[in-house]
Amino acid sequence: MKQEFTRIAVKVGSNVLARRDGTLDVTRMSALVDQIAELHKSGVEIIMVSSGAVASGRSEIHPQKKLDSVDQRQLFSAVGQAKLINRYYELFREHGIAVGQVLTTKENFGTRRHYLNQKNCMTVMLENNVIPIVNENDTISVSELMFTDNDELSGLIASMMDAQALIILSNIDGIYNGSPADPNSSVIQEIGHGKDLSNYIQATKSSFGRGGMLTKTNIARKVADEGITVIIANGKRDNILVNLLQHPEDTLCTRFIPSKEPVSSVKKWIAHSEGFAKGEIHINECATEVLNSEKAVSILPIGITHIEGEFEKDDIVRIIDFRGNQVGVGKANCDSSQAQEAIGKHGKKPVVHYDYLYIE
Ligand SMILES: Nc1ncnc2c1ncn2[C@@H]1O[C@H](COP(=O)(O)OP(=O)(O)O)[C@@H](O)[C@H]1O
Ligand SMILES: N[C@@H](CCC(=O)OP(=O)(O)O)C(=O)O
């Protein structure tokens, strides 16, 4: 059965683009560009998230003295990103397709204004038939405020751009139900909502990657819960992208089944903004129960036991249940002192309104 996606995000991992010795695998890049060009020409809108800046810079520059990891990242990505985007530009030009570079940082997703600004940038590119090629701006990213890796960034982009699918290309055929090195393990082809994969994932990651399979899995689950199909596949296999879309049943990969319930655009932003949370709202047992039910409910002061941290109205806050587990993220409807004052009282305005509440 052919997949009728009209807008997809494609994330290409460092290991797909780098050879064993760390040099840029231009043959692989060219093959991927050919596939993306084919899909683009058939009417699919594509947003690329490409890693590889650090890997391609590392093989270019040989520093005289030993550099610490931050200096290395900044130096290699500055040189490597220029090289990477230049290659993409030339390769896509052969197909008559324009590409544009979008370099971003985690901070650029912190407020709704910044978020919508980036969404607008990529929307206008797509409207003008330009393929956005996104990467984290490693050169200026502050270590503590970086994305875990580009898998996290690609999840955010897919969600922000309302993509129907996110395809994560790595150097492996999918998620194995054991060590990928063990001949008895095989690729899990479909993953439904709520399946625990923690036993399968090894801490090992490929030589040039940053996050490993665990971040891929966590991100894939979150994005699939927002209604987006997530596919993890091997970017080193010939014609993989075209096959995934045109012959999905015969193409080896791991597919996360998307939730059928639509998630609003603002809730998607909130879902990915947890890292910017300024405070915590702790709720009692009764409020936890209602929140876990199918009902659409807001966080009312009557169900709050205590507040931690200081926040302003419209800041992102975490929702913590009576057992101390995080159950959601929301946008505060008032500041922390107003919330504090209202705790336990009836008939007060919600501290987090349902429309701005994302339950995990
Ligand atoms: N259960 C598993 N199934 C597949 N890969 C796994 C598993 N556990 C760990 N891995 C590792 O995750 C790696 C892919 O993640 P990563 O290094 O971040 O790649 P990328 O650079 O493409 O983002 C694989 O090469 C593999 O070594
Ligand atoms: N922004 C970095 C990406 C690092 C990263 O997340 O790599 P990967 O785990 O291979 O997707 C780069 O371009 O080198």
PDB file of C-alpha atoms in Angstrom, residues 35-241:
ATOM      1  CA  GLN A  35      15.585  10.506  -3.749  1.00  0.00           C
ATOM      2  CA  ILE A  36      14.457  13.721  -2.088  1.00  0.00           C
ATOM      3  CA  ALA A  37      14.392  15.412  -5.495  1.00  0.00           C
ATOM      4  CA  GLU A  38      12.215  12.599  -6.863  1.00  0.00           C
ATOM      5  CA  LEU A  39       9.758  12.911  -3.973  1.00  0.00           C
ATOM      6  CA  HIS A  40       9.781  16.711  -4.190  1.00  0.00           C
ATOM      7  CA  LYS A  41       8.972  16.541  -7.903  1.00  0.00           C
ATOM      8  CA  SER A  42       6.112  14.153  -7.183  1.00  0.00           C
ATOM      9  CA  GLY A  43       4.567  16.833  -4.947  1.00  0.00           C
ATOM     10  CA  VAL A  44       5.731  15.836  -1.458  1.00  0.00           C
ATOM     11  CA  GLU A  45       6.840  18.804   0.653  1.00  0.00           C
ATOM     12  CA  ILE A  46      10.088  17.928   2.433  1.00  0.00           C
ATOM     13  CA  ILE A  47      11.889  19.501   5.344  1.00  0.00           C
ATOM     14  CA  MET A  48      15.371  18.085   5.882  1.00  0.00           C
ATOM     15  CA  VAL A  49      17.130  18.009   9.224  1.00  0.00           C
ATOM     16  CA  SER A  50      20.725  17.136   8.480  1.00  0.00           C
ATOM     17  CA  SER A  51      23.480  16.371  10.966  1.00  0.00           C
ATOM     18  CA  GLY A  52      27.046  16.047   9.798  1.00  0.00           C
ATOM     19  CA  ALA A  53      28.531  19.502  10.414  1.00  0.00           C
ATOM     20  CA  VAL A  54      30.891  18.384  13.163  1.00  0.00           C
ATOM     21  CA  ALA A  55      31.775  15.152  11.379  1.00  0.00           C
ATOM     22  CA  SER A  56      32.550  16.914   8.106  1.00  0.00           C
ATOM     23  CA  GLY A  57      34.558  19.701   9.830  1.00  0.00           C
ATOM     24  CA  ARG A  58      36.614  17.234  11.833  1.00  0.00           C
ATOM     25  CA  SER A  59      38.091  15.703   8.717  1.00  0.00           C
ATOM     26  CA  GLU A  60      38.927  19.149   7.304  1.00  0.00           C
ATOM     27  CA  ILE A  61      40.765  20.852  10.164  1.00  0.00           C
ATOM     28  CA  HIS A  62      43.655  19.436  12.152  1.00  0.00           C
ATOM     29  CA  PRO A  63      44.225  21.703  15.160  1.00  0.00           C
ATOM     30  CA  GLN A  64      47.825  22.290  16.295  1.00  0.00           C
ATOM     31  CA  LYS A  65      47.029  21.947  19.981  1.00  0.00           C
ATOM     32  CA  LYS A  66      44.539  19.731  21.802  1.00  0.00           C
ATOM     33  CA  LEU A  67      41.081  21.336  22.016  1.00  0.00           C
ATOM     34  CA  ASP A  68      38.400  20.745  24.639  1.00  0.00           C
ATOM     35  CA  SER A  69      35.073  19.340  23.477  1.00  0.00           C
ATOM     36  CA  VAL A  70      33.299  22.717  23.257  1.00  0.00           C
ATOM     37  CA  ASP A  71      36.133  24.282  21.206  1.00  0.00           C
ATOM     38  CA  GLN A  72      36.148  21.241  18.945  1.00  0.00           C
ATOM     39  CA  ARG A  73      32.408  21.380  18.383  1.00  0.00           C
ATOM     40  CA  GLN A  74      32.488  25.107  17.644  1.00  0.00           C
ATOM     41  CA  LEU A  75      35.469  24.925  15.306  1.00  0.00           C
ATOM     42  CA  PHE A  76      34.473  21.781  13.412  1.00  0.00           C
ATOM     43  CA  SER A  77      30.833  22.772  13.009  1.00  0.00           C
ATOM     44  CA  ALA A  78      31.728  26.269  11.752  1.00  0.00           C
ATOM     45  CA  VAL A  79      33.854  24.792   8.974  1.00  0.00           C
ATOM     46  CA  GLY A  80      31.826  21.611   8.493  1.00  0.00           C
ATOM     47  CA  GLN A  81      28.407  23.288   8.163  1.00  0.00           C
ATOM     48  CA  ALA A  82      29.698  25.517   5.363  1.00  0.00           C
ATOM     49  CA  LYS A  83      31.042  22.461   3.570  1.00  0.00           C
ATOM     50  CA  LEU A  84      27.863  20.463   4.152  1.00  0.00           C
ATOM     51  CA  ILE A  85      25.401  23.073   2.951  1.00  0.00           C
ATOM     52  CA  ASN A  86      27.592  23.865  -0.028  1.00  0.00           C
ATOM     53  CA  ARG A  87      27.446  20.206  -1.083  1.00  0.00           C
ATOM     54  CA  TYR A  88      23.674  20.066  -0.658  1.00  0.00           C
ATOM     55  CA  TYR A  89      23.274  23.304  -2.575  1.00  0.00           C
ATOM     56  CA  GLU A  90      25.287  21.996  -5.528  1.00  0.00           C
ATOM     57  CA  LEU A  91      23.657  18.546  -5.509  1.00  0.00           C
ATOM     58  CA  PHE A  92      20.094  19.931  -5.428  1.00  0.00           C
ATOM     59  CA  ARG A  93      20.967  22.504  -8.066  1.00  0.00           C
ATOM     60  CA  GLU A  94      21.613  19.676 -10.517  1.00  0.00           C
ATOM     61  CA  HIS A  95      17.905  18.830 -10.081  1.00  0.00           C
ATOM     62  CA  GLY A  96      16.866  22.471 -10.455  1.00  0.00           C
ATOM     63  CA  ILE A  97      15.775  22.597  -6.796  1.00  0.00           C
ATOM     64  CA  ALA A  98      16.590  25.473  -4.455  1.00  0.00           C
ATOM     65  CA  VAL A  99      17.513  24.740  -0.852  1.00  0.00           C
ATOM     66  CA  GLY A 100      17.844  27.092   2.101  1.00  0.00           C
ATOM     67  CA  GLN A 101      19.807  26.781   5.321  1.00  0.00           C
ATOM     68  CA  VAL A 102      18.063  27.081   8.698  1.00  0.00           C
ATOM     69  CA  LEU A 103      20.415  27.073  11.674  1.00  0.00           C
ATOM     70  CA  THR A 104      18.703  27.149  15.010  1.00  0.00           C
ATOM     71  CA  THR A 105      19.240  26.714  18.750  1.00  0.00           C
ATOM     72  CA  LYS A 106      17.068  25.400  21.541  1.00  0.00           C
ATOM     73  CA  GLU A 107      16.556  28.933  22.813  1.00  0.00           C
ATOM     74  CA  ASN A 108      14.849  29.785  19.531  1.00  0.00           C
ATOM     75  CA  PHE A 109      11.962  27.555  20.577  1.00  0.00           C
ATOM     76  CA  GLY A 110      11.599  29.007  24.077  1.00  0.00           C
ATOM     77  CA  THR A 111       8.736  31.422  23.517  1.00  0.00           C
ATOM     78  CA  ARG A 112       5.676  31.031  21.369  1.00  0.00           C
ATOM     79  CA  ARG A 113       6.768  34.145  19.417  1.00  0.00           C
ATOM     80  CA  HIS A 114      10.157  32.650  18.517  1.00  0.00           C
ATOM     81  CA  TYR A 115       8.481  29.344  17.678  1.00  0.00           C
ATOM     82  CA  LEU A 116       5.967  30.925  15.322  1.00  0.00           C
ATOM     83  CA  ASN A 117       8.717  33.008  13.762  1.00  0.00           C
ATOM     84  CA  GLN A 118      10.620  29.846  12.803  1.00  0.00           C
ATOM     85  CA  LYS A 119       7.449  28.169  11.614  1.00  0.00           C
ATOM     86  CA  ASN A 120       6.791  31.167   9.396  1.00  0.00           C
ATOM     87  CA  CYS A 121      10.312  31.027   7.968  1.00  0.00           C
ATOM     88  CA  MET A 122       9.980  27.398   6.920  1.00  0.00           C
ATOM     89  CA  THR A 123       6.410  27.818   5.702  1.00  0.00           C
ATOM     90  CA  VAL A 124       7.432  30.599   3.354  1.00  0.00           C
ATOM     91  CA  MET A 125      10.312  28.452   2.073  1.00  0.00           C
ATOM     92  CA  LEU A 126       7.966  25.550   1.326  1.00  0.00           C
ATOM     93  CA  GLU A 127       5.451  27.879  -0.328  1.00  0.00           C
ATOM     94  CA  ASN A 128       8.237  28.956  -2.645  1.00  0.00           C
ATOM     95  CA  ASN A 129       9.343  25.405  -3.435  1.00  0.00           C
ATOM     96  CA  VAL A 130      12.547  25.761  -1.423  1.00  0.00           C
ATOM     97  CA  ILE A 131      13.651  22.761   0.649  1.00  0.00           C
ATOM     98  CA  PRO A 132      14.683  23.861   4.164  1.00  0.00           C
ATOM     99  CA  ILE A 133      17.825  22.109   5.439  1.00  0.00           C
ATOM    100  CA  VAL A 134      17.856  22.479   9.200  1.00  0.00           C
ATOM    101  CA  ASN A 135      20.657  21.880  11.685  1.00  0.00           C
ATOM    102  CA  GLU A 136      21.435  22.999  15.198  1.00  0.00           C
ATOM    103  CA  ASN A 137      23.704  26.033  15.196  1.00  0.00           C
ATOM    104  CA  ASP A 138      26.461  24.195  17.053  1.00  0.00           C
ATOM    105  CA  THR A 139      28.869  27.074  16.630  1.00  0.00           C
ATOM    106  CA  ILE A 140      26.920  29.354  18.951  1.00  0.00           C
ATOM    107  CA  SER A 141      24.898  26.848  21.014  1.00  0.00           C
ATOM    108  CA  VAL A 142      25.556  26.986  24.737  1.00  0.00           C
ATOM    109  CA  SER A 143      26.294  23.458  26.021  1.00  0.00           C
ATOM    110  CA  GLU A 144      23.678  23.492  28.795  1.00  0.00           C
ATOM    111  CA  LEU A 145      21.014  24.687  26.386  1.00  0.00           C
ATOM    112  CA  MET A 146      21.614  22.331  23.499  1.00  0.00           C
ATOM    113  CA  PHE A 147      19.245  19.822  21.974  1.00  0.00           C
ATOM    114  CA  THR A 148      20.081  16.309  23.142  1.00  0.00           C
ATOM    115  CA  ASP A 149      20.775  15.719  19.477  1.00  0.00           C
ATOM    116  CA  ASN A 150      19.225  16.311  16.089  1.00  0.00           C
ATOM    117  CA  ASP A 151      16.616  13.624  16.737  1.00  0.00           C
ATOM    118  CA  GLU A 152      15.101  15.970  19.310  1.00  0.00           C
ATOM    119  CA  LEU A 153      15.339  18.868  16.877  1.00  0.00           C
ATOM    120  CA  SER A 154      13.745  16.839  14.079  1.00  0.00           C
ATOM    121  CA  GLY A 155      10.828  15.883  16.348  1.00  0.00           C
ATOM    122  CA  LEU A 156      10.238  19.529  17.119  1.00  0.00           C
ATOM    123  CA  ILE A 157      10.427  20.506  13.457  1.00  0.00           C
ATOM    124  CA  ALA A 158       8.061  17.716  12.337  1.00  0.00           C
ATOM    125  CA  SER A 159       5.592  18.725  15.009  1.00  0.00           C
ATOM    126  CA  MET A 160       5.910  22.471  14.383  1.00  0.00           C
ATOM    127  CA  MET A 161       5.506  22.084  10.620  1.00  0.00           C
ATOM    128  CA  ASP A 162       2.527  19.704  10.926  1.00  0.00           C
ATOM    129  CA  ALA A 163       4.359  17.022   8.959  1.00  0.00           C
ATOM    130  CA  GLN A 164       2.444  13.764   8.480  1.00  0.00           C
ATOM    131  CA  ALA A 165       5.606  11.718   8.888  1.00  0.00           C
ATOM    132  CA  LEU A 166       9.068  12.007  10.360  1.00  0.00           C
ATOM    133  CA  ILE A 167      11.653   9.702   8.811  1.00  0.00           C
ATOM    134  CA  ILE A 168      14.796   9.294  10.906  1.00  0.00           C
ATOM    135  CA  LEU A 169      17.628   7.907   8.820  1.00  0.00           C
ATOM    136  CA  SER A 170      20.458   6.301  10.755  1.00  0.00           C
ATOM    137  CA  ASN A 171      23.061   3.649   9.997  1.00  0.00           C
ATOM    138  CA  ILE A 172      20.815   0.829  11.213  1.00  0.00           C
ATOM    139  CA  ASP A 173      17.642  -0.795   9.795  1.00  0.00           C
ATOM    140  CA  GLY A 174      15.464   0.125  12.779  1.00  0.00           C
ATOM    141  CA  ILE A 175      15.084  -0.730  16.458  1.00  0.00           C
ATOM    142  CA  TYR A 176      16.232  -4.266  17.219  1.00  0.00           C
ATOM    143  CA  ASN A 177      14.623  -6.398  19.909  1.00  0.00           C
ATOM    144  CA  GLY A 178      18.078  -7.030  21.367  1.00  0.00           C
ATOM    145  CA  SER A 179      21.624  -6.059  20.626  1.00  0.00           C
ATOM    146  CA  PRO A 180      21.892  -5.235  16.922  1.00  0.00           C
ATOM    147  CA  ALA A 181      25.134  -7.260  16.944  1.00  0.00           C
ATOM    148  CA  ASP A 182      23.316 -10.400  18.117  1.00  0.00           C
ATOM    149  CA  PRO A 183      22.268 -12.555  15.118  1.00  0.00           C
ATOM    150  CA  ASN A 184      19.172 -13.657  17.073  1.00  0.00           C
ATOM    151  CA  SER A 185      17.734 -10.148  17.258  1.00  0.00           C
ATOM    152  CA  SER A 186      15.537  -8.689  14.586  1.00  0.00           C
ATOM    153  CA  VAL A 187      14.030  -5.312  13.710  1.00  0.00           C
ATOM    154  CA  ILE A 188      10.733  -4.478  15.445  1.00  0.00           C
ATOM    155  CA  GLN A 189       8.601  -3.445  12.492  1.00  0.00           C
ATOM    156  CA  GLU A 190       5.687  -1.757  14.250  1.00  0.00           C
ATOM    157  CA  ILE A 191       5.457  -0.081  17.618  1.00  0.00           C
ATOM    158  CA  GLY A 192       2.085   0.814  19.056  1.00  0.00           C
ATOM    159  CA  HIS A 193       1.259   3.315  21.792  1.00  0.00           C
ATOM    160  CA  GLY A 194       2.672   2.549  25.254  1.00  0.00           C
ATOM    161  CA  LYS A 195       5.081  -0.287  24.354  1.00  0.00           C
ATOM    162  CA  ASP A 196       8.068  -0.292  26.711  1.00  0.00           C
ATOM    163  CA  LEU A 197      11.300  -0.568  24.740  1.00  0.00           C
ATOM    164  CA  SER A 198      13.775   0.144  27.524  1.00  0.00           C
ATOM    165  CA  ASN A 199      15.008  -3.460  27.670  1.00  0.00           C
ATOM    166  CA  TYR A 200      15.992  -3.464  24.022  1.00  0.00           C
ATOM    167  CA  ILE A 201      18.017  -0.310  23.737  1.00  0.00           C
ATOM    168  CA  GLN A 202      21.774  -0.477  24.266  1.00  0.00           C
ATOM    169  CA  ALA A 203      23.672   2.569  25.473  1.00  0.00           C
ATOM    170  CA  THR A 204      26.078   2.231  22.534  1.00  0.00           C
ATOM    171  CA  LYS A 205      25.813   4.707  19.710  1.00  0.00           C
ATOM    172  CA  SER A 206      27.430   4.941  16.352  1.00  0.00           C
ATOM    173  CA  SER A 207      30.822   6.590  16.054  1.00  0.00           C
ATOM    174  CA  PHE A 208      29.817  10.117  14.987  1.00  0.00           C
ATOM    175  CA  GLY A 209      26.334  10.425  16.493  1.00  0.00           C
ATOM    176  CA  ARG A 210      25.406  12.309  19.643  1.00  0.00           C
ATOM    177  CA  GLY A 211      22.267  10.898  21.185  1.00  0.00           C
ATOM    178  CA  GLY A 212      21.990   7.202  20.364  1.00  0.00           C
ATOM    179  CA  MET A 213      18.927   4.985  19.943  1.00  0.00           C
ATOM    180  CA  LEU A 214      17.398   5.925  23.277  1.00  0.00           C
ATOM    181  CA  THR A 215      16.742   9.540  22.298  1.00  0.00           C
ATOM    182  CA  LYS A 216      15.434   8.374  18.935  1.00  0.00           C
ATOM    183  CA  THR A 217      12.948   6.104  20.687  1.00  0.00           C
ATOM    184  CA  ASN A 218      11.801   8.728  23.192  1.00  0.00           C
ATOM    185  CA  ILE A 219      11.346  11.348  20.526  1.00  0.00           C
ATOM    186  CA  ALA A 220       9.654   8.917  18.147  1.00  0.00           C
ATOM    187  CA  ARG A 221       7.108   8.002  20.797  1.00  0.00           C
ATOM    188  CA  LYS A 222       6.325  11.608  21.680  1.00  0.00           C
ATOM    189  CA  VAL A 223       5.933  12.645  18.048  1.00  0.00           C
ATOM    190  CA  ALA A 224       3.772   9.594  17.218  1.00  0.00           C
ATOM    191  CA  ASP A 225       1.537  10.490  20.187  1.00  0.00           C
ATOM    192  CA  GLU A 226       0.932  13.827  18.469  1.00  0.00           C
ATOM    193  CA  GLY A 227      -0.460  11.993  15.442  1.00  0.00           C
ATOM    194  CA  ILE A 228       2.659  11.887  13.253  1.00  0.00           C
ATOM    195  CA  THR A 229       3.976   8.595  11.778  1.00  0.00           C
ATOM    196  CA  VAL A 230       7.615   8.103  12.772  1.00  0.00           C
ATOM    197  CA  ILE A 231       9.895   5.785  10.830  1.00  0.00           C
ATOM    198  CA  ILE A 232      13.424   4.773  11.773  1.00  0.00           C
ATOM    199  CA  ALA A 233      15.297   3.340   8.800  1.00  0.00           C
ATOM    200  CA  ASN A 234      18.742   2.822   7.330  1.00  0.00           C
ATOM    201  CA  GLY A 235      19.901   5.815   5.298  1.00  0.00           C
ATOM    202  CA  LYS A 236      22.745   3.782   3.859  1.00  0.00           C
ATOM    203  CA  ARG A 237      20.365   1.481   1.976  1.00  0.00           C
ATOM    204  CA  ASP A 238      19.813   2.289  -1.672  1.00  0.00           C
ATOM    205  CA  ASN A 239      16.590   4.104  -2.524  1.00  0.00           C
ATOM    206  CA  ILE A 240      15.383   3.862   1.086  1.00  0.00           C
ATOM    207  CA  LEU A 241      13.282   7.049   1.111  1.00  0.00           C
TER     208      LEU A 241
END
